[in-house]
Tab-separated table of C-alpha atoms and ligand atoms in Angstrom:
chain	number	residue	atom	x	y	z
M	229	MET	CA	111.261	135.873	78.993
M	230	ALA	CA	109.722	132.508	79.836
M	231	GLN	CA	110.990	130.930	83.015
M	232	GLU	CA	112.684	127.558	82.849
M	233	LYS	CA	110.322	124.589	82.684
M	234	ILE	CA	109.581	122.729	85.890
M	235	TRP	CA	109.024	119.050	85.081
M	236	LEU	CA	107.080	116.334	86.889
M	237	SER	CA	110.091	114.114	87.487
M	238	THR	CA	113.533	114.198	85.903
M	239	PRO	CA	116.734	112.155	86.350
M	240	HIS	CA	118.780	113.141	89.395
M	241	MET	CA	122.331	111.876	89.355
M	242	GLY	CA	124.259	111.321	92.562
M	243	GLY	CA	127.798	111.841	91.254
M	244	ASN	CA	129.409	108.404	91.173
M	245	GLU	CA	127.479	107.155	88.138
M	246	GLN	CA	130.198	108.416	85.757
M	247	LYS	CA	132.897	106.674	87.782
M	248	TYR	CA	131.200	103.289	87.245
M	249	ILE	CA	130.647	104.046	83.562
M	250	GLN	CA	134.350	104.928	83.310
M	251	GLU	CA	135.217	101.555	84.851
M	252	ALA	CA	133.128	99.895	82.152
M	253	PHE	CA	135.031	101.792	79.461
M	254	ASP	CA	138.431	101.116	81.069
M	255	SER	CA	137.744	97.366	81.207
M	256	ASN	CA	135.986	97.419	77.780
M	257	TRP	CA	132.816	95.834	79.166
M	258	ILE	CA	130.640	97.812	76.748
M	259	ALA	CA	128.115	95.002	76.524
M	260	PRO	CA	125.041	93.487	78.147
M	261	MET	CA	127.467	91.685	80.444
M	262	GLY	CA	130.205	92.793	82.796
M	263	PRO	CA	130.893	93.445	86.477
M	264	ASN	CA	128.417	96.323	87.008
M	265	LEU	CA	125.477	93.973	86.389
M	266	ALA	CA	126.141	91.607	89.289
M	267	ILE	CA	127.022	94.488	91.620
M	268	PHE	CA	123.872	96.447	90.771
M	269	GLU	CA	121.829	93.268	91.284
M	270	GLU	CA	123.486	92.650	94.631
M	271	ASN	CA	122.837	96.272	95.686
M	272	LEU	CA	119.159	95.846	94.832
M	273	GLU	CA	118.917	92.487	96.620
M	274	LYS	CA	120.472	93.979	99.739
M	275	TYR	CA	118.155	96.997	99.578
M	276	LEU	CA	115.007	94.914	99.095
M	277	GLY	CA	116.145	92.579	101.867
M	278	LEU	CA	114.465	89.655	100.152
M	279	GLY	CA	114.517	88.016	96.743
M	280	HIS	CA	116.817	87.535	93.776
M	281	VAL	CA	117.132	90.240	91.138
M	282	ALA	CA	117.811	90.030	87.383
M	283	VAL	CA	118.333	93.441	85.767
M	284	LEU	CA	116.891	93.975	82.281
M	285	ASN	CA	116.717	96.769	79.724
M	286	SER	CA	113.210	97.936	80.700
M	287	GLY	CA	110.378	97.425	83.128
M	288	THR	CA	108.194	96.448	80.189
M	289	ALA	CA	110.648	93.659	79.289
M	290	ALA	CA	110.518	92.563	82.934
M	291	ILE	CA	106.706	92.290	82.809
M	292	HIS	CA	106.912	90.357	79.522
M	293	LEU	CA	109.405	87.830	80.938
M	294	ALA	CA	107.533	87.606	84.254
M	295	LEU	CA	104.328	86.640	82.410
M	296	ILE	CA	106.269	83.999	80.457
M	297	LEU	CA	107.824	82.643	83.669
M	298	LEU	CA	104.348	82.494	85.227
M	299	GLY	CA	103.221	80.345	82.301
M	300	VAL	CA	100.985	82.767	80.400
M	301	LYS	CA	100.242	81.531	76.882
M	302	SER	CA	98.196	82.643	73.917
M	303	GLY	CA	94.475	82.735	74.761
M	304	ASP	CA	95.008	82.864	78.553
M	305	GLU	CA	93.309	85.563	80.596
M	306	VAL	CA	95.319	87.906	82.807
M	307	LEU	CA	93.681	90.111	85.443
M	308	CYS	CA	95.136	93.602	85.505
M	309	GLN	CA	94.526	96.816	87.391
M	310	SER	CA	92.863	99.225	84.954
M	311	MET	CA	94.299	102.361	86.530
M	312	THR	CA	97.940	102.073	85.458
M	313	PHE	CA	100.417	102.879	82.716
M	314	SER	CA	99.881	100.957	79.464
M	315	ALA	CA	103.189	99.119	79.955
M	316	SER	CA	101.493	96.994	82.645
M	317	VAL	CA	99.193	95.621	79.940
M	318	ASN	CA	101.058	95.631	76.622
M	319	PRO	CA	103.070	92.459	77.374
M	320	ILE	CA	99.793	90.545	77.896
M	321	ILE	CA	99.001	91.370	74.274
M	322	TYR	CA	102.541	90.516	73.105
M	323	LEU	CA	101.798	86.981	74.326
M	324	GLY	CA	98.423	86.740	72.587
M	325	ALA	CA	96.758	86.624	76.000
M	326	ILE	CA	93.632	88.554	77.036
M	327	PRO	CA	93.622	91.329	79.628
M	328	VAL	CA	90.687	91.492	82.032
M	329	PHE	CA	90.586	94.900	83.701
M	330	ILE	CA	89.773	95.534	87.353
M	331	ASP	CA	88.694	98.775	89.042
M	332	SER	CA	90.577	100.503	91.863
M	333	GLU	CA	89.489	101.162	95.427
M	334	PRO	CA	89.712	104.721	96.775
M	335	GLU	CA	92.256	104.214	99.603
M	336	THR	CA	95.312	103.095	97.619
M	337	TRP	CA	93.976	103.700	94.080
M	338	ASN	CA	95.062	100.116	93.372
M	339	LEU	CA	93.225	96.798	92.809
M	340	CYS	CA	89.800	96.704	94.423
M	341	PRO	CA	89.575	93.342	96.260
M	342	ILE	CA	85.809	93.148	95.743
M	343	ALA	CA	85.974	93.772	91.988
M	344	LEU	CA	88.932	91.388	91.736
M	345	GLU	CA	87.116	88.531	93.427
M	346	SER	CA	83.917	89.035	91.453
M	347	ALA	CA	85.974	88.986	88.248
M	348	ILE	CA	87.671	85.735	89.233
M	349	VAL	CA	84.355	84.085	90.129
M	350	ASP	CA	82.755	85.255	86.894
M	351	ARG	CA	85.672	84.266	84.647
M	352	ILE	CA	85.746	80.801	86.220
M	353	ALA	CA	81.967	80.507	85.720
M	354	LYS	CA	82.489	81.446	82.065
M	355	GLY	CA	84.913	78.537	81.782
M	356	LYS	CA	88.355	80.084	82.062
M	357	LYS	CA	90.374	80.564	85.222
M	358	PRO	CA	92.644	83.638	84.967
M	359	LYS	CA	96.351	82.812	84.882
M	360	VAL	CA	97.904	85.812	86.689
M	361	ILE	CA	96.885	88.892	88.701
M	362	ILE	CA	98.880	92.039	87.848
M	363	ALA	CA	98.809	94.277	90.930
M	364	VAL	CA	100.368	97.739	90.709
M	365	ASP	CA	101.838	99.942	93.465
M	366	LEU	CA	100.602	103.091	91.730
M	367	TYR	CA	102.455	106.344	92.392
M	368	GLY	CA	104.462	104.437	95.019
M	369	VAL	CA	101.516	103.494	97.240
M	370	PRO	CA	101.360	99.753	98.000
M	371	TYR	CA	98.182	97.968	96.956
M	372	LYS	CA	96.037	96.248	99.623
M	373	ILE	CA	98.608	93.508	99.880
M	374	LYS	CA	96.983	91.425	102.621
M	375	GLU	CA	93.529	91.406	100.998
M	376	ILE	CA	94.802	90.761	97.460
M	377	ARG	CA	97.150	88.010	98.630
M	378	ALA	CA	94.292	86.264	100.448
M	379	ILE	CA	92.219	86.217	97.236
M	380	ALA	CA	95.181	85.084	95.120
M	381	ASN	CA	95.904	82.223	97.502
M	382	HIS	CA	92.264	81.227	97.818
M	383	TYR	CA	91.958	80.797	94.033
M	384	SER	CA	95.615	79.717	93.506
M	385	ILE	CA	96.411	82.500	91.047
M	386	PRO	CA	99.923	83.979	91.176
M	387	ILE	CA	100.520	87.729	91.580
M	388	LEU	CA	102.803	89.760	89.351
M	389	GLU	CA	103.603	92.857	91.422
M	390	ASP	CA	104.254	95.850	89.156
M	391	SER	CA	106.488	97.962	91.415
M	392	ALA	CA	107.794	100.093	88.546
M	393	GLU	CA	106.826	103.211	90.517
M	394	ALA	CA	107.455	101.893	94.025
M	395	LEU	CA	111.138	101.235	94.677
M	396	GLY	CA	111.624	102.331	98.300
M	397	SER	CA	107.959	101.959	99.316
M	398	CYS	CA	107.057	99.562	102.147
M	399	TYR	CA	104.084	97.624	103.417
M	400	LYS	CA	104.228	96.602	107.091
M	401	GLY	CA	107.992	97.053	107.110
M	402	ARG	CA	108.671	95.007	103.981
M	403	ARG	CA	109.738	96.591	100.695
M	404	CYS	CA	107.501	96.754	97.645
M	405	GLY	CA	108.898	94.649	94.849
M	406	THR	CA	108.984	91.573	97.118
M	407	PHE	CA	105.256	90.809	97.407
M	408	GLY	CA	104.573	89.238	94.030
M	409	ASP	CA	105.155	85.625	93.103
M	410	ILE	CA	107.282	87.612	90.678
M	411	SER	CA	107.748	91.378	91.000
M	412	ILE	CA	109.192	93.950	88.654
M	413	LEU	CA	110.956	97.321	88.946
M	414	SER	CA	111.622	100.080	86.402
M	415	PHE	CA	114.587	102.432	86.102
M	416	ASN	CA	113.223	104.550	83.274
M	417	GLY	CA	114.185	108.217	83.113
M	418	SER	CA	111.185	109.448	85.083
M	419	LYS	CA	111.312	106.875	87.878
M	420	ILE	CA	112.691	107.347	91.380
M	421	ILE	CA	116.102	106.120	90.263
M	422	THR	CA	117.095	105.740	86.652
M	423	THR	CA	119.637	103.881	84.541
M	424	SER	CA	118.449	105.938	81.508
M	425	GLY	CA	116.305	102.926	80.675
M	426	GLY	CA	116.086	99.693	82.594
M	427	GLY	CA	114.094	97.338	84.720
M	428	ALA	CA	114.369	94.259	86.880
M	429	ILE	CA	112.666	91.034	87.788
M	430	VAL	CA	112.535	90.115	91.468
M	431	THR	CA	111.838	86.494	92.390
M	432	ASN	CA	112.259	84.379	95.502
M	433	SER	CA	114.091	81.651	93.612
M	434	VAL	CA	117.623	81.572	92.227
M	435	ALA	CA	116.448	79.175	89.513
M	436	LEU	CA	113.843	81.693	88.284
M	437	LYS	CA	116.402	84.502	88.303
M	438	GLU	CA	118.710	82.341	86.178
M	439	LYS	CA	115.860	81.413	83.859
M	440	ALA	CA	115.018	85.123	83.443
M	441	ILE	CA	118.633	85.917	82.503
M	442	PHE	CA	118.692	82.909	80.130
M	443	LEU	CA	115.566	84.116	78.302
M	444	ALA	CA	116.809	87.731	78.334
M	445	THR	CA	120.057	86.751	76.587
M	446	GLN	CA	118.580	84.885	73.588
M	447	ALA	CA	118.004	81.499	75.293
M	448	LYS	CA	121.379	80.094	74.324
M	449	GLU	CA	121.768	76.498	75.427
M	450	ASP	CA	125.013	75.266	76.926
M	451	ALA	CA	126.887	74.113	73.796
M	452	PRO	CA	129.971	75.208	71.837
M	453	HIS	CA	127.780	76.210	68.881
M	454	TYR	CA	124.561	78.281	69.032
M	455	GLN	CA	121.885	75.871	70.203
M	456	HIS	CA	118.283	76.938	70.891
M	457	VAL	CA	115.403	74.972	72.352
M	458	GLU	CA	113.296	77.956	73.415
M	459	ILE	CA	112.453	81.387	72.023
M	460	GLY	CA	114.815	83.961	73.455
M	461	TYR	CA	114.721	87.724	73.957
M	462	ASN	CA	117.323	90.477	73.904
M	463	TYR	CA	116.310	92.026	77.209
M	464	ARG	CA	119.449	92.109	79.380
M	465	MET	CA	120.642	95.414	80.810
M	466	SER	CA	123.913	96.805	79.495
M	467	ASN	CA	126.952	97.085	81.736
M	468	ILE	CA	126.974	100.857	81.092
M	469	CYS	CA	123.414	101.275	82.375
M	470	ALA	CA	124.143	99.034	85.353
M	471	GLY	CA	126.986	101.423	86.197
M	472	ILE	CA	124.475	104.265	86.364
M	473	GLY	CA	122.307	102.050	88.571
M	474	ARG	CA	125.188	101.459	91.011
M	475	GLY	CA	125.636	105.206	91.404
M	476	GLN	CA	121.893	105.742	91.816
M	477	MET	CA	121.652	103.150	94.593
M	478	GLU	CA	124.053	105.279	96.654
M	479	VAL	CA	121.579	108.180	96.643
M	480	LEU	CA	118.254	106.300	96.640
M	481	GLN	CA	117.596	106.814	100.346
M	482	LYS	CA	118.419	110.520	100.154
M	483	HIS	CA	116.219	110.991	97.095
M	484	LEU	CA	113.342	109.180	98.806
M	485	LEU	CA	113.460	111.716	101.616
M	486	LEU	CA	113.459	114.567	99.097
M	487	ARG	CA	110.386	113.128	97.320
M	488	THR	CA	108.672	112.803	100.682
M	489	GLU	CA	109.545	116.442	101.355
M	490	MET	CA	107.782	117.401	98.104
M	491	HIS	CA	104.703	115.511	99.324
M	492	GLU	CA	104.862	117.448	102.616
M	493	PHE	CA	105.262	120.689	100.681
M	494	TYR	CA	101.976	119.969	98.877
M	495	LEU	CA	100.212	118.913	102.094
M	496	ASP	CA	101.121	122.309	103.523
M	497	LEU	CA	100.280	124.205	100.331
M	498	PHE	CA	96.772	122.720	100.048
M	499	LYS	CA	95.934	122.480	103.755
M	500	ASP	CA	93.582	125.483	103.719
M	501	ILE	CA	92.213	124.931	100.223
M	502	LYS	CA	88.771	123.310	100.344
M	503	GLY	CA	88.057	120.603	97.796
M	504	VAL	CA	91.686	119.661	97.096
M	505	THR	CA	93.220	116.643	98.821
M	506	VAL	CA	96.793	115.467	98.532
M	507	PHE	CA	96.879	111.697	97.988
M	508	THR	CA	98.482	110.108	101.033
M	509	ALA	CA	99.103	106.482	101.996
M	510	PRO	CA	96.083	105.263	104.038
M	511	ASN	CA	97.808	104.388	107.339
M	512	ASP	CA	101.138	103.614	109.033
M	513	GLY	CA	101.231	100.141	107.483
M	514	TYR	CA	101.708	101.722	104.066
M	515	VAL	CA	104.849	103.763	103.330
M	516	SER	CA	104.907	105.450	99.922
M	517	ASN	CA	108.091	106.563	98.197
M	518	TYR	CA	105.962	109.473	96.897
M	519	TRP	CA	107.399	108.968	93.447
M	520	LEU	CA	104.790	111.467	92.254
M	521	SER	CA	102.754	113.789	94.437
M	522	THR	CA	99.140	113.792	93.274
M	523	ILE	CA	95.968	115.653	94.202
M	524	LEU	CA	92.242	115.116	93.822
M	525	VAL	CA	90.122	118.151	93.009
M	526	GLU	CA	86.378	118.254	93.684
M	527	PRO	CA	84.968	121.146	91.630
M	528	THR	CA	81.745	121.154	93.680
M	529	LYS	CA	83.826	122.248	96.680
M	530	THR	CA	86.335	124.544	94.938
M	531	LEU	CA	83.770	126.938	93.428
M	532	GLY	CA	84.269	125.334	90.051
M	533	ILE	CA	88.039	125.093	89.882
M	534	SER	CA	88.818	121.710	88.299
M	535	ARG	CA	91.999	119.747	87.892
M	536	GLU	CA	92.058	121.103	84.339
M	537	THR	CA	91.913	124.716	85.591
M	538	ILE	CA	94.929	123.991	87.779
M	539	ARG	CA	96.779	122.181	85.000
M	540	LEU	CA	96.323	125.058	82.549
M	541	LYS	CA	97.348	127.701	85.132
M	542	LEU	CA	100.531	125.744	85.852
M	543	GLU	CA	101.175	125.345	82.140
M	544	GLU	CA	100.954	129.141	81.667
M	545	ALA	CA	103.754	129.438	84.214
M	546	ASN	CA	105.780	126.774	82.353
M	547	ILE	CA	105.171	124.161	85.066
M	548	GLU	CA	104.328	120.620	84.013
M	549	SER	CA	101.449	118.733	85.618
M	550	ARG	CA	99.437	115.809	84.266
M	551	PRO	CA	96.139	114.054	84.750
M	552	LEU	CA	96.433	110.690	86.493
M	553	TRP	CA	96.847	107.565	84.355
M	554	LYS	CA	93.804	107.187	82.144
M	555	PRO	CA	92.279	103.789	82.974
M	556	MET	CA	93.086	101.053	80.479
M	557	HIS	CA	89.444	99.988	79.993
M	558	LEU	CA	88.783	103.487	78.591
M	559	GLN	CA	91.683	103.370	76.124
M	560	PRO	CA	90.703	102.863	72.477
M	561	VAL	CA	93.352	100.155	72.121
M	562	PHE	CA	91.933	98.124	75.045
M	563	ASP	CA	88.239	99.005	75.309
M	564	LYS	CA	87.072	95.721	73.773
M	565	TYR	CA	88.357	93.695	76.739
M	566	PRO	CA	86.287	92.802	79.820
M	567	TYR	CA	86.133	95.199	82.783
M	568	TYR	CA	84.956	94.557	86.341
M	569	GLY	CA	84.128	97.414	88.658
M	570	ASN	CA	82.382	100.724	88.835
M	571	TYR	CA	83.624	104.248	88.411
M	572	VAL	CA	86.431	104.588	90.973
M	573	ALA	CA	89.334	104.626	88.499
M	574	GLU	CA	87.334	106.733	86.071
M	575	THR	CA	86.478	109.329	88.741
M	576	LEU	CA	90.110	109.454	89.883
M	577	PHE	CA	91.105	110.121	86.289
M	578	ILE	CA	88.585	112.948	85.943
M	579	ASN	CA	89.588	114.676	89.193
M	580	GLY	CA	93.244	113.765	89.691
M	581	LEU	CA	96.439	115.607	88.839
M	582	CYS	CA	100.151	114.734	89.179
M	583	LEU	CA	102.350	117.609	90.306
M	584	PRO	CA	106.096	118.253	89.981
M	585	SER	CA	107.701	115.798	92.398
M	586	GLY	CA	111.381	115.362	91.529
M	587	SER	CA	114.056	115.008	94.201
M	588	ASN	CA	115.980	117.780	92.414
M	589	LEU	CA	113.368	120.561	92.664
M	590	THR	CA	114.730	123.724	94.272
M	591	MET	CA	113.244	126.144	96.774
M	592	ALA	CA	112.784	128.585	93.869
M	593	ASP	CA	110.802	125.902	91.974
M	594	ARG	CA	108.565	125.362	94.999
M	595	ASN	CA	108.000	129.097	95.321
M	596	ARG	CA	106.893	129.312	91.697
M	597	ILE	CA	104.448	126.425	92.174
M	598	ARG	CA	103.140	127.922	95.430
M	599	ALA	CA	102.587	131.338	93.813
M	600	VAL	CA	100.472	129.884	90.981
M	601	ILE	CA	98.298	127.817	93.345
M	602	LEU	CA	97.759	130.569	95.929
M	603	ASN	CA	96.978	133.062	93.207
M	604	LEU	CA	94.443	130.719	91.580
M	605	PHE	CA	92.659	130.095	94.888
M	606	ASN	CA	92.850	133.800	95.894
M	607	LYS	CA	94.887	133.105	98.995
H	148	PLP	C1	107.166	102.912	84.040
H	148	PLP	C2	106.192	101.856	84.240
H	148	PLP	C3	106.297	100.617	83.595
H	148	PLP	C4	107.278	100.334	82.497
H	148	PLP	O1	108.607	100.475	82.803
H	148	PLP	P1	109.647	100.845	81.630
H	148	PLP	O2	110.959	100.685	82.342
H	148	PLP	O3	109.362	102.258	81.254
H	148	PLP	O4	109.463	99.905	80.513
H	148	PLP	C5	105.387	99.614	83.917
H	148	PLP	N1	104.413	99.820	84.800
H	148	PLP	C6	104.249	101.008	85.419
H	148	PLP	C7	103.142	101.147	86.409
H	148	PLP	C8	105.113	102.066	85.150
H	148	PLP	O5	104.919	103.240	85.749
């Protein structure tokens, strides 16, 4: 009989989520408004230590509104990390704007400062200054925040920090999700905490938070009748989902430690296996939440074992693993847009694999993963 499937990352409830949902039912706040919203926002603000939070119904919605708040219009160019999930890019297209893709650097797998600057210089020379830089904290590892910020400031281009994967990560003691001119979070089912579906905008201004909520609730002007001056969106989080978020905030710190334990498990598992490296934050200044544990496999050093060999062996044992995000400039839907860089993101994609990383994996799950890997490498 097949063993139960081990997944990359699944929801992990703390226990109190149902209590807050019950409160929503008891008070009949079954709506995209109600007391859980403000409490969840306050919990997030306290946790981040900086910024004002507006919770929305997805991270993608948060990116869409953030681009609008940063003034992106049809025909504008937006610089975006190529190595990411497509949701970082899709909202650029929703707005009729043009994505310009940037390669990664090998230490954080995020925006390469050199490629970024050469793109900015070249786009300006071609007559159009990019409107926004979308910088991602991929797999929970902060991007080169100091270097990217210096470039952004030098050319006066705001940063949209996509921290969908990085709640709980830190750079020099400050939490990810607070480094952008606007930042976003995601609470989708696979993320480090989940509200079943959800996201948030983080800004340093109360006025921007209020503007985000205004746009997310159909841009209704203050009048007794329905009055509209701007295009609105239906992007606010529901009070039910915010109840789940309240419960998840109570266990975030504990779940972070469990994800970090999974990362340590893989460091130990692969320590004597030549040609496989576990992706680790570059130095003490960078603290990853280790949302997903990932490895790079160099077949020239593993006697031909590739990331695909490992993936298929795990699949045989009913264990999920996945190649890293396929870079956006290689996606059929985006390959007509400009790209600046070399082959860093592309090489990561060819050699990289995401491994089961959930905070709810058991010792038995780890033993199954260990057995497959040790068997494959004849250890
Ligand atoms: C998950 C994710 C998003 C989108 O968030 P949703 O809440 O799923 O809409 C955006 N960017 C990155 C990098 C993500 O991983």
